[in-house]
Short mmCIF file of C-alpha atoms and ligand atoms in Angstrom, two decimals:
data_model
loop_
_atom_site.label_atom_id
_atom_site.label_comp_id
_atom_site.label_asym_id
_atom_site.label_seq_id
_atom_site.Cartn_x
_atom_site.Cartn_y
_atom_site.Cartn_z
CA UNK A 1 0.00 -0.04 0.02
CA UNK A 2 1.66 3.18 -1.16
CA UNK A 3 0.65 6.60 0.14
CA UNK A 4 0.87 9.53 -2.46
CA UNK A 5 0.83 13.21 -1.31
CA UNK A 6 -0.38 14.94 -4.38
CA UNK A 7 -0.16 18.62 -4.13
CA UNK A 8 -2.29 20.89 -6.36
CA UNK A 9 -4.56 17.89 -6.97
CA UNK A 10 -7.70 20.00 -7.44
CA UNK A 11 -6.19 21.80 -10.49
CA UNK A 12 -6.25 20.60 -14.17
CA UNK A 13 -3.33 18.15 -14.31
CA UNK A 14 -3.44 17.12 -10.69
CA UNK A 15 -7.04 16.14 -10.77
CA UNK A 16 -6.63 14.14 -14.04
CA UNK A 17 -3.63 12.49 -12.35
CA UNK A 18 -5.57 11.44 -9.34
CA UNK A 19 -8.33 10.02 -11.56
CA UNK A 20 -5.68 8.13 -13.44
CA UNK A 21 -4.24 6.73 -10.05
CA UNK A 22 -7.63 5.74 -8.80
CA UNK A 23 -8.50 3.96 -12.09
CA UNK A 24 -5.17 2.15 -12.14
CA UNK A 25 -4.47 1.10 -8.58
CA UNK A 26 -6.62 -0.34 -5.76
CA UNK A 27 -3.98 -0.58 -3.12
CA UNK A 28 -3.00 3.14 -2.78
CA UNK A 29 -3.86 6.07 -0.57
CA UNK A 30 -3.98 9.53 -2.04
CA UNK A 31 -3.71 12.77 0.10
CA UNK A 32 -4.65 15.83 -1.97
CA UNK A 33 -3.21 19.03 -0.39
CA UNK A 34 -4.59 22.06 -2.33
CA UNK A 35 -5.02 25.63 -1.43
CA UNK A 36 -7.99 25.96 -3.72
CA UNK A 37 -6.93 29.06 -5.49
CA UNK A 38 -9.05 30.39 -8.43
CA UNK A 39 -7.57 27.37 -10.45
CA UNK A 40 -8.45 24.75 -7.78
CA UNK A 41 -11.92 23.09 -8.03
CA UNK A 42 -13.21 20.28 -6.00
CA UNK A 43 -15.81 19.62 -8.68
CA UNK A 44 -12.97 18.13 -10.56
CA UNK A 45 -12.93 15.28 -8.08
CA UNK A 46 -16.70 14.77 -7.25
CA UNK A 47 -16.76 11.12 -8.39
CA UNK A 48 -13.88 10.16 -5.98
CA UNK A 49 -14.52 12.47 -3.16
CA UNK A 50 -16.02 9.62 -0.85
CA UNK A 51 -13.48 7.07 -1.75
CA UNK A 52 -11.94 5.36 1.33
CA UNK A 53 -8.53 5.61 -0.19
CA UNK A 54 -8.63 9.32 -0.76
CA UNK A 55 -8.56 12.46 1.46
CA UNK A 56 -8.61 16.12 0.71
CA UNK A 57 -6.70 18.58 2.79
CA UNK A 58 -7.25 22.26 2.17
CA UNK A 59 -4.03 24.22 2.70
CA UNK A 60 -1.09 26.03 1.42
CA UNK A 61 2.18 24.18 0.45
CA UNK A 62 4.10 27.14 2.01
CA UNK A 63 2.52 26.36 5.46
CA UNK A 64 5.42 24.44 7.15
CA UNK A 65 3.32 23.37 10.13
CA UNK A 66 0.60 22.01 8.02
CA UNK A 67 2.91 20.18 5.58
CA UNK A 68 4.82 18.67 8.60
CA UNK A 69 1.63 17.52 10.18
CA UNK A 70 0.63 15.69 7.03
CA UNK A 71 4.00 13.79 7.18
CA UNK A 72 3.39 13.05 10.88
CA UNK A 73 -0.04 11.76 10.35
CA UNK A 74 0.49 9.67 7.22
CA UNK A 75 3.46 7.49 6.20
CA UNK A 76 3.96 9.36 2.82
CA UNK A 77 5.85 7.34 0.20
CA UNK A 78 5.56 9.63 -2.82
CA UNK A 79 5.27 13.40 -3.14
CA UNK A 80 4.02 14.50 -6.45
CA UNK A 81 4.25 18.25 -6.51
CA UNK A 82 1.69 19.79 -8.99
CA UNK A 83 0.82 22.88 -6.86
CA UNK A 84 1.74 25.98 -8.56
CA UNK A 85 0.68 29.25 -10.08
CA UNK A 86 0.61 28.10 -13.63
CA UNK A 87 -0.43 30.93 -15.91
CA UNK A 88 2.25 32.93 -17.79
CA UNK A 89 0.02 36.03 -18.37
CA UNK A 90 -0.82 36.25 -14.65
CA UNK A 91 2.88 36.03 -13.76
CA UNK A 92 3.56 38.97 -16.07
CA UNK A 93 1.01 41.03 -14.26
CA UNK A 94 1.59 39.93 -10.76
CA UNK A 95 4.66 37.60 -10.04
CA UNK A 96 4.64 37.53 -6.25
CA UNK A 97 2.37 34.59 -5.85
CA UNK A 98 4.54 32.68 -8.37
CA UNK A 99 7.71 33.25 -6.28
CA UNK A 100 5.94 32.21 -3.01
CA UNK A 101 3.98 29.12 -4.19
CA UNK A 102 6.33 27.81 -6.84
CA UNK A 103 9.70 28.37 -5.17
CA UNK A 104 9.02 28.79 -1.36
CA UNK A 105 6.27 26.06 -1.56
CA UNK A 106 8.60 23.60 -3.16
CA UNK A 107 11.16 24.27 -0.49
CA UNK A 108 8.73 23.61 2.32
CA UNK A 109 7.82 20.38 0.77
CA UNK A 110 11.50 19.24 0.22
CA UNK A 111 12.30 20.14 3.86
CA UNK A 112 9.28 18.24 5.23
CA UNK A 113 10.03 15.22 3.07
CA UNK A 114 13.69 15.30 4.16
CA UNK A 115 12.75 15.49 7.88
CA UNK A 116 10.32 12.55 7.53
CA UNK A 117 12.43 10.28 5.21
CA UNK A 118 16.06 10.78 6.19
CA UNK A 119 17.03 8.54 9.14
CA UNK A 120 20.62 9.53 10.22
CA UNK A 121 22.53 9.22 7.03
CA UNK A 122 20.14 6.73 5.36
CA UNK A 123 17.01 7.59 3.31
CA UNK A 124 14.08 5.29 3.87
CA UNK A 125 13.56 2.78 1.15
CA UNK A 126 10.97 3.27 -1.55
CA UNK A 127 10.48 7.01 -1.12
CA UNK A 128 10.37 9.57 -3.86
CA UNK A 129 9.89 13.29 -4.43
CA UNK A 130 8.56 14.11 -7.95
CA UNK A 131 8.67 17.74 -9.12
CA UNK A 132 6.27 18.40 -11.92
CA UNK A 133 7.99 20.93 -14.09
CA UNK A 134 7.57 22.39 -17.64
CA UNK A 135 9.46 22.69 -20.94
CA UNK A 136 9.31 26.46 -20.39
CA UNK A 137 12.29 26.35 -18.15
CA UNK A 138 14.42 25.77 -21.36
CA UNK A 139 13.30 29.09 -22.86
CA UNK A 140 12.36 29.57 -26.47
CA UNK A 141 13.36 27.79 -29.67
CA UNK A 142 13.82 29.12 -33.13
CA UNK A 143 12.47 27.32 -36.23
CA UNK A 144 14.53 24.16 -35.62
CA UNK A 145 15.79 22.13 -32.74
CA UNK A 146 14.36 20.43 -29.62
CA UNK A 147 14.65 20.70 -25.90
CA UNK A 148 16.57 17.66 -24.31
CA UNK A 149 17.24 17.17 -20.76
CA UNK A 150 20.68 18.56 -21.21
CA UNK A 151 19.48 21.84 -22.83
CA UNK A 152 20.56 24.71 -20.55
CA UNK A 153 17.91 26.30 -18.53
CA UNK A 154 17.10 29.75 -19.95
CA UNK A 155 13.57 30.61 -18.55
CA UNK A 156 12.08 34.06 -19.76
CA UNK A 157 8.91 34.78 -17.81
CA UNK A 158 8.34 35.12 -14.09
CA UNK A 159 6.47 31.81 -14.22
CA UNK A 160 9.00 29.85 -16.00
CA UNK A 161 11.80 31.38 -13.85
CA UNK A 162 10.04 30.34 -10.73
CA UNK A 163 9.60 26.78 -12.02
CA UNK A 164 13.38 26.68 -12.98
CA UNK A 165 14.18 27.98 -9.59
CA UNK A 166 12.18 25.06 -7.99
CA UNK A 167 13.78 22.69 -10.29
CA UNK A 168 17.30 23.72 -9.17
CA UNK A 169 16.25 23.52 -5.50
CA UNK A 170 14.97 19.97 -6.01
CA UNK A 171 18.14 19.04 -7.83
CA UNK A 172 20.26 20.50 -5.01
CA UNK A 173 18.43 18.22 -2.55
CA UNK A 174 19.61 15.30 -4.66
CA UNK A 175 23.20 16.52 -5.18
CA UNK A 176 23.73 17.64 -1.53
CA UNK A 177 21.66 15.09 0.53
CA UNK A 178 21.14 12.34 -2.06
CA UNK A 179 17.33 12.78 -1.79
CA UNK A 180 15.44 10.45 -4.01
CA UNK A 181 13.95 12.85 -6.53
CA UNK A 182 12.84 13.08 -10.26
CA UNK A 183 11.96 16.03 -12.18
CA UNK A 184 9.63 15.78 -15.21
CA UNK A 185 9.42 18.59 -17.71
CA UNK A 186 6.29 18.36 -19.89
CA UNK A 187 4.97 20.36 -22.88
CA UNK A 188 1.59 22.10 -23.05
CA UNK A 189 -1.22 19.92 -21.73
CA UNK A 190 -4.82 19.94 -22.93
CA UNK A 191 -7.87 17.86 -21.81
CA UNK A 192 -10.91 17.87 -19.41
CA UNK A 193 -10.89 20.22 -16.40
CA UNK A 194 -8.47 22.88 -17.67
CA UNK A 195 -9.27 26.39 -16.48
CA UNK A 196 -10.44 28.62 -19.38
CA UNK A 197 -7.44 31.07 -19.08
CA UNK A 198 -5.30 28.72 -21.18
CA UNK A 199 -5.44 28.75 -24.89
CA UNK A 200 -7.62 25.73 -25.71
CA UNK A 201 -10.43 26.04 -23.13
CA UNK A 202 -10.42 29.77 -23.44
CA UNK A 203 -11.04 29.52 -27.19
CA UNK A 204 -13.82 26.75 -26.64
CA UNK A 205 -15.49 28.96 -24.11
CA UNK A 206 -15.22 32.10 -26.17
CA UNK A 207 -16.70 30.27 -29.28
CA UNK A 208 -19.62 29.01 -27.20
CA UNK A 209 -20.38 32.34 -25.57
CA UNK A 210 -20.12 34.29 -28.85
CA UNK A 211 -16.96 36.21 -27.87
CA UNK A 212 -13.93 37.33 -30.04
CA UNK A 213 -11.09 34.87 -30.26
CA UNK A 214 -7.99 36.75 -29.17
CA UNK A 215 -4.75 35.47 -30.80
CA UNK A 216 -1.63 37.07 -29.54
CA UNK A 217 0.80 38.57 -31.97
CA UNK A 218 0.87 37.01 -35.38
CA UNK A 219 -0.49 33.65 -34.14
CA UNK A 220 2.49 31.78 -35.49
CA UNK A 221 3.97 30.86 -32.02
CA UNK A 222 4.30 27.10 -31.66
CA UNK A 223 3.43 24.78 -28.76
CA UNK A 224 3.96 21.09 -28.54
CA UNK A 225 0.61 19.80 -27.35
CA UNK A 226 0.15 16.63 -25.14
CA UNK A 227 -3.07 15.01 -23.98
CA UNK A 228 -3.25 15.29 -20.26
CA UNK A 229 -3.72 11.59 -19.68
CA UNK A 230 -0.44 10.84 -21.56
CA UNK A 231 1.33 13.27 -19.12
CA UNK A 232 -0.28 11.45 -16.18
CA UNK A 233 0.87 8.13 -17.45
CA UNK A 234 4.49 9.44 -17.82
CA UNK A 235 4.57 10.75 -14.27
CA UNK A 236 3.29 7.49 -12.95
CA UNK A 237 6.10 5.69 -14.90
CA UNK A 238 8.71 7.94 -13.60
CA UNK A 239 7.44 7.64 -10.02
CA UNK A 240 8.01 3.81 -10.36
CA UNK A 241 10.81 3.44 -12.77
CA UNK A 242 12.68 6.74 -13.01
CA UNK A 243 16.37 6.64 -12.09
CA UNK A 244 16.89 8.54 -8.92
CA UNK A 245 18.21 12.18 -9.57
CA UNK A 246 17.18 12.27 -13.15
CA UNK A 247 15.12 14.68 -15.27
CA UNK A 248 12.64 13.24 -17.79
CA UNK A 249 11.16 15.33 -20.61
CA UNK A 250 7.65 14.47 -21.60
CA UNK A 251 6.32 15.86 -24.93
CA UNK A 252 3.41 15.33 -27.14
CA UNK A 253 5.44 15.30 -30.50
CA UNK A 254 2.67 17.44 -31.84
CA UNK A 255 3.74 21.00 -32.73
CA UNK A 256 1.09 23.32 -33.82
CA UNK A 257 0.85 27.15 -34.35
CA UNK A 258 -1.66 28.89 -32.11
CA UNK A 259 -3.68 30.08 -35.15
CA UNK A 260 -4.03 26.47 -36.34
CA UNK A 261 -5.25 25.46 -32.85
CA UNK A 262 -7.83 28.08 -32.98
CA UNK A 263 -8.99 27.04 -36.46
CA UNK A 264 -9.14 23.36 -35.39
CA UNK A 265 -11.36 24.28 -32.37
CA UNK A 266 -13.72 26.20 -34.63
CA UNK A 267 -14.00 23.23 -36.99
CA UNK A 268 -14.39 20.74 -34.21
CA UNK A 269 -17.07 22.70 -32.46
CA UNK A 270 -18.99 23.12 -35.83
CA UNK A 271 -18.72 19.35 -36.34
CA UNK A 272 -19.97 18.37 -32.88
CA UNK A 273 -22.73 20.86 -32.34
CA UNK A 274 -26.10 19.75 -33.72
CA UNK A 275 -27.62 21.55 -36.70
CA UNK A 276 -30.19 24.04 -35.43
CA UNK A 277 -28.10 25.00 -32.35
CA UNK A 278 -27.84 28.78 -32.67
CA UNK A 279 -24.30 28.78 -31.35
CA UNK A 280 -23.09 26.76 -34.33
CA UNK A 281 -23.86 29.30 -36.90
CA UNK A 282 -22.12 31.99 -34.94
CA UNK A 283 -18.89 30.05 -34.67
CA UNK A 284 -16.61 31.37 -37.48
CA UNK A 285 -13.02 32.33 -38.27
CA UNK A 286 -14.30 35.86 -38.70
CA UNK A 287 -14.40 36.05 -34.85
CA UNK A 288 -10.46 35.62 -34.71
CA UNK A 289 -8.94 38.96 -33.54
CA UNK A 290 -5.22 39.43 -33.57
CA UNK A 291 -4.42 41.26 -30.34
CA UNK A 292 -1.34 42.81 -28.61
CA UNK A 293 1.43 40.13 -28.15
CA UNK A 294 2.41 38.72 -24.83
CA UNK A 295 5.50 40.40 -23.31
CA UNK A 296 8.55 38.16 -23.92
CA UNK A 297 6.44 35.67 -25.71
CA UNK A 298 8.41 32.49 -26.31
CA UNK A 299 8.41 31.60 -29.93
CA UNK A 300 8.50 27.88 -30.04
CA UNK A 301 8.55 24.91 -27.73
CA UNK A 302 9.34 21.36 -28.89
CA UNK A 303 10.38 18.27 -26.70
CA UNK A 304 12.72 15.57 -27.44
CA UNK A 305 11.15 12.69 -25.34
CA UNK A 306 13.89 10.05 -26.47
CA UNK A 307 15.04 9.52 -22.98
CA UNK A 308 11.58 8.62 -21.31
CA UNK A 309 10.83 6.59 -24.53
CA UNK A 310 14.01 4.55 -24.51
CA UNK A 311 14.56 4.30 -20.68
CA UNK A 312 11.00 3.79 -19.44
CA UNK A 313 9.06 2.76 -22.59
CA UNK A 314 6.68 5.84 -22.53
CA UNK A 315 5.07 7.19 -25.50
CA UNK A 316 2.09 9.41 -26.14
CA UNK A 317 -0.98 7.34 -27.03
CA UNK A 318 -3.49 9.93 -27.92
CA UNK A 319 -3.31 11.59 -31.38
CA UNK A 320 -4.14 15.34 -31.42
CA UNK A 321 -7.13 14.48 -33.58
CA UNK A 322 -8.65 12.15 -31.04
CA UNK A 323 -7.64 14.24 -28.05
CA UNK A 324 -8.96 17.59 -29.23
CA UNK A 325 -12.26 15.99 -30.28
CA UNK A 326 -12.80 14.29 -26.85
CA UNK A 327 -11.72 17.53 -25.09
CA UNK A 328 -14.22 19.70 -27.04
CA UNK A 329 -16.87 17.09 -26.39
CA UNK A 330 -16.11 17.06 -22.71
CA UNK A 331 -16.59 20.91 -22.56
CA UNK A 332 -19.94 20.53 -24.47
CA UNK A 333 -21.01 17.82 -22.07
CA UNK A 334 -19.96 19.64 -18.96
CA UNK A 335 -21.45 23.07 -19.66
CA UNK A 336 -22.36 23.51 -15.90
CA UNK A 337 -18.75 23.05 -14.92
CA UNK A 338 -17.74 25.67 -17.45
CA UNK A 339 -20.51 28.09 -16.34
CA UNK A 340 -19.36 27.71 -12.72
CA UNK A 341 -15.70 28.49 -13.39
CA UNK A 342 -16.51 31.51 -15.58
CA UNK A 343 -18.93 33.26 -13.36
CA UNK A 344 -17.73 35.85 -10.77
CA UNK A 345 -13.90 36.46 -10.68
CA UNK A 346 -13.36 35.15 -14.11
CA UNK A 347 -15.21 38.03 -15.75
CA UNK A 348 -13.00 40.58 -14.02
CA UNK A 349 -9.90 38.63 -15.01
CA UNK A 350 -10.92 38.57 -18.71
CA UNK A 351 -11.87 42.24 -18.76
CA UNK A 352 -8.55 43.14 -17.20
CA UNK A 353 -6.39 40.85 -19.44
CA UNK A 354 -8.10 41.30 -22.76
CA UNK A 355 -9.75 44.72 -23.01
CA UNK A 356 -6.27 46.26 -22.92
CA UNK A 357 -4.97 43.88 -25.56
CA UNK A 358 -7.52 44.88 -28.09
CA UNK A 359 -5.81 46.92 -30.92
CA UNK A 360 -8.67 49.24 -31.67
P1 NAD B 401 -3.49 24.61 -12.36
O1 NAD B 401 -3.28 26.10 -12.29
O2 NAD B 401 -4.76 24.06 -13.11
O3 NAD B 401 -3.68 24.01 -10.86
C1 NAD B 401 -2.72 24.33 -9.89
C2 NAD B 401 -3.25 23.83 -8.52
O4 NAD B 401 -2.51 24.20 -7.52
C3 NAD B 401 -4.69 24.44 -8.22
O5 NAD B 401 -5.56 23.46 -7.85
C4 NAD B 401 -4.39 25.45 -7.07
O6 NAD B 401 -5.43 25.60 -6.17
C5 NAD B 401 -3.19 24.79 -6.44
N1 NAD B 401 -2.32 25.66 -5.76
C6 NAD B 401 -1.88 26.93 -6.10
N2 NAD B 401 -1.14 27.48 -5.08
C7 NAD B 401 -1.06 26.55 -4.10
C8 NAD B 401 -0.48 26.62 -2.86
N3 NAD B 401 0.28 27.63 -2.40
N4 NAD B 401 -0.73 25.55 -2.04
C9 NAD B 401 -1.44 24.43 -2.40
N5 NAD B 401 -2.02 24.36 -3.57
C10 NAD B 401 -1.89 25.43 -4.52
O7 NAD B 401 -2.15 24.05 -13.03
P2 NAD B 401 -1.96 22.89 -14.00
O8 NAD B 401 -2.05 23.39 -15.33
O9 NAD B 401 -2.84 21.69 -13.58
O10 NAD B 401 -0.35 22.57 -13.68
C11 NAD B 401 -0.06 21.81 -12.71
C12 NAD B 401 1.59 21.60 -12.62
O11 NAD B 401 2.01 21.21 -13.88
C13 NAD B 401 2.09 22.98 -12.42
O12 NAD B 401 3.32 22.79 -11.56
C14 NAD B 401 2.68 23.42 -13.77
O13 NAD B 401 3.89 24.22 -13.66
C15 NAD B 401 2.97 22.03 -14.40
N6 NAD B 401 2.85 21.99 -15.84
C16 NAD B 401 1.76 22.46 -16.45
C17 NAD B 401 1.61 22.39 -17.82
C18 NAD B 401 0.28 22.77 -18.56
O14 NAD B 401 0.27 22.71 -19.90
N7 NAD B 401 -0.68 23.12 -17.88
C19 NAD B 401 2.69 21.85 -18.55
C20 NAD B 401 3.83 21.37 -17.92
C21 NAD B 401 3.90 21.47 -16.60
O1 TDX B 402 -5.90 34.08 -25.25
C1 TDX B 402 -4.83 33.57 -25.61
N1 TDX B 402 -4.36 33.83 -26.94
C2 TDX B 402 -3.22 33.35 -27.35
O2 TDX B 402 -2.77 33.61 -28.45
C3 TDX B 402 -4.11 32.77 -24.75
C4 TDX B 402 -4.59 32.38 -23.36
C5 TDX B 402 -2.90 32.27 -25.24
N2 TDX B 402 -2.38 32.48 -26.42
C6 TDX B 402 -1.16 31.95 -26.87
C7 TDX B 402 0.05 32.21 -25.98
C8 TDX B 402 0.91 30.89 -26.20
O3 TDX B 402 1.73 31.07 -27.37
O4 TDX B 402 -1.34 30.56 -26.85
C9 TDX B 402 -0.14 29.85 -26.53
C10 TDX B 402 -0.49 28.95 -25.36
O5 TDX B 402 -0.78 29.86 -24.17
P1 TDX B 402 -1.11 29.29 -22.75
O6 TDX B 402 -2.34 28.44 -22.89
O7 TDX B 402 -1.26 30.43 -21.88
O8 TDX B 402 0.09 28.37 -22.41
P2 TDX B 402 1.70 28.66 -22.32
O9 TDX B 402 2.03 30.03 -22.14
O10 TDX B 402 2.22 27.94 -23.44
O11 TDX B 402 2.09 27.77 -20.99
C11 TDX B 402 1.37 26.49 -20.77
O12 TDX B 402 2.26 25.52 -21.09
C12 TDX B 402 3.34 25.20 -20.18
C13 TDX B 402 0.97 26.49 -19.26
O13 TDX B 402 0.09 27.48 -18.97
C14 TDX B 402 2.02 26.21 -18.31
O14 TDX B 402 1.65 26.07 -17.06
C15 TDX B 402 2.93 25.12 -18.81
O15 TDX B 402 4.15 25.12 -17.97
#
């Protein structure tokens, strides 16, 4: 029986990861520690909230007392640290929380795990700290090339700098104390439960609510998209088979320009919505609006996943065509989820971030 401390488990990837674990294993116990920021949503976990092998703890990963108390109460085997401020645009407007949660929070978790797991000079058997990181720590690519695990870190936004800082702290606990750690660096995820501040759910929501489709700059920036379940499977593999101290890149092998993504969403929605639905007729490429570019906008991300493929036998199993269709279908089938997360504070966020971007 292994006990997982999953932080940020009420967010997009964390909740998909918990669903993945609960489907795959019967003999595990999952503690979900989440502060429930604007991005955390317990509705993402409704179907498992009463499971006997799951417990939710509302709290902040920077709260040393609370984190220590979790390690006292439970015999934690694995820490999977998803908890983070995760949106680049927000980090440009207001970096403070990114520094606090992403750097300080990771430090608090490392210290608590070290206190619990290091007995004299010996680490307890079978423990692991897995830091969920991002390809953005490598910076920005030109038209060619890929990020490998040995690409130098060159983060360019407050968000990616805070993630790179956390990665270095995690690495230092391995180099200095031989703490059993892994770091995974994944490309852009998409799938169910993603908050509609990120490109794909934002465009789906705007199409469905008759809003403009705001594309930053020339729309030719490239991201390497991965279906969230493929990411979850990669993390699970690294937890069980990853060599201690190693970094593993996880990439979708699926590069697309932003403008292509927006057009695919338009076409997918038009295909899935029934004839006669008034939203269907209103969804059109004429709603695309090129708006002011993101400051320091990284041009291209692309991941070389050779290492995790060859060492651990991982590969992405969901094609983009399948993944985007099931994602769009999920948002159509879960309109209440979308309505709930876009009411209240989301309206203010949208006005603040996008009204200024409009070019006239
Ligand atoms: P998200 O914003 O959807 O979720 C983050 C979760 O962390 C939320 O539930 C939030 O409430 C929680 N949280 C925030 N601050 C906290 C704190 N101080 N204490 C406890 N909980 C806190 O993010 P996501 O997209 O699911 O990303 C999860 C992780 O994966 C992040 O570390 C992110 O850097 C990384 N990542 C994301 C992507 C992506 O495409 N979304 C790609 C690669 C890596
Ligand atoms: O309205 C928009 N219009 C637009 O053109 C939004 C929200 C985004 N974009 C562009 C900016 C990026 O080039 O789309 C691309 C994707 O943007 P985001 O969804 O904000 O993702 P990105 O900045 O690439 O970062 C994501 O991937 C790596 C996650 O948010 C990070 O948490 C992860 O580490």
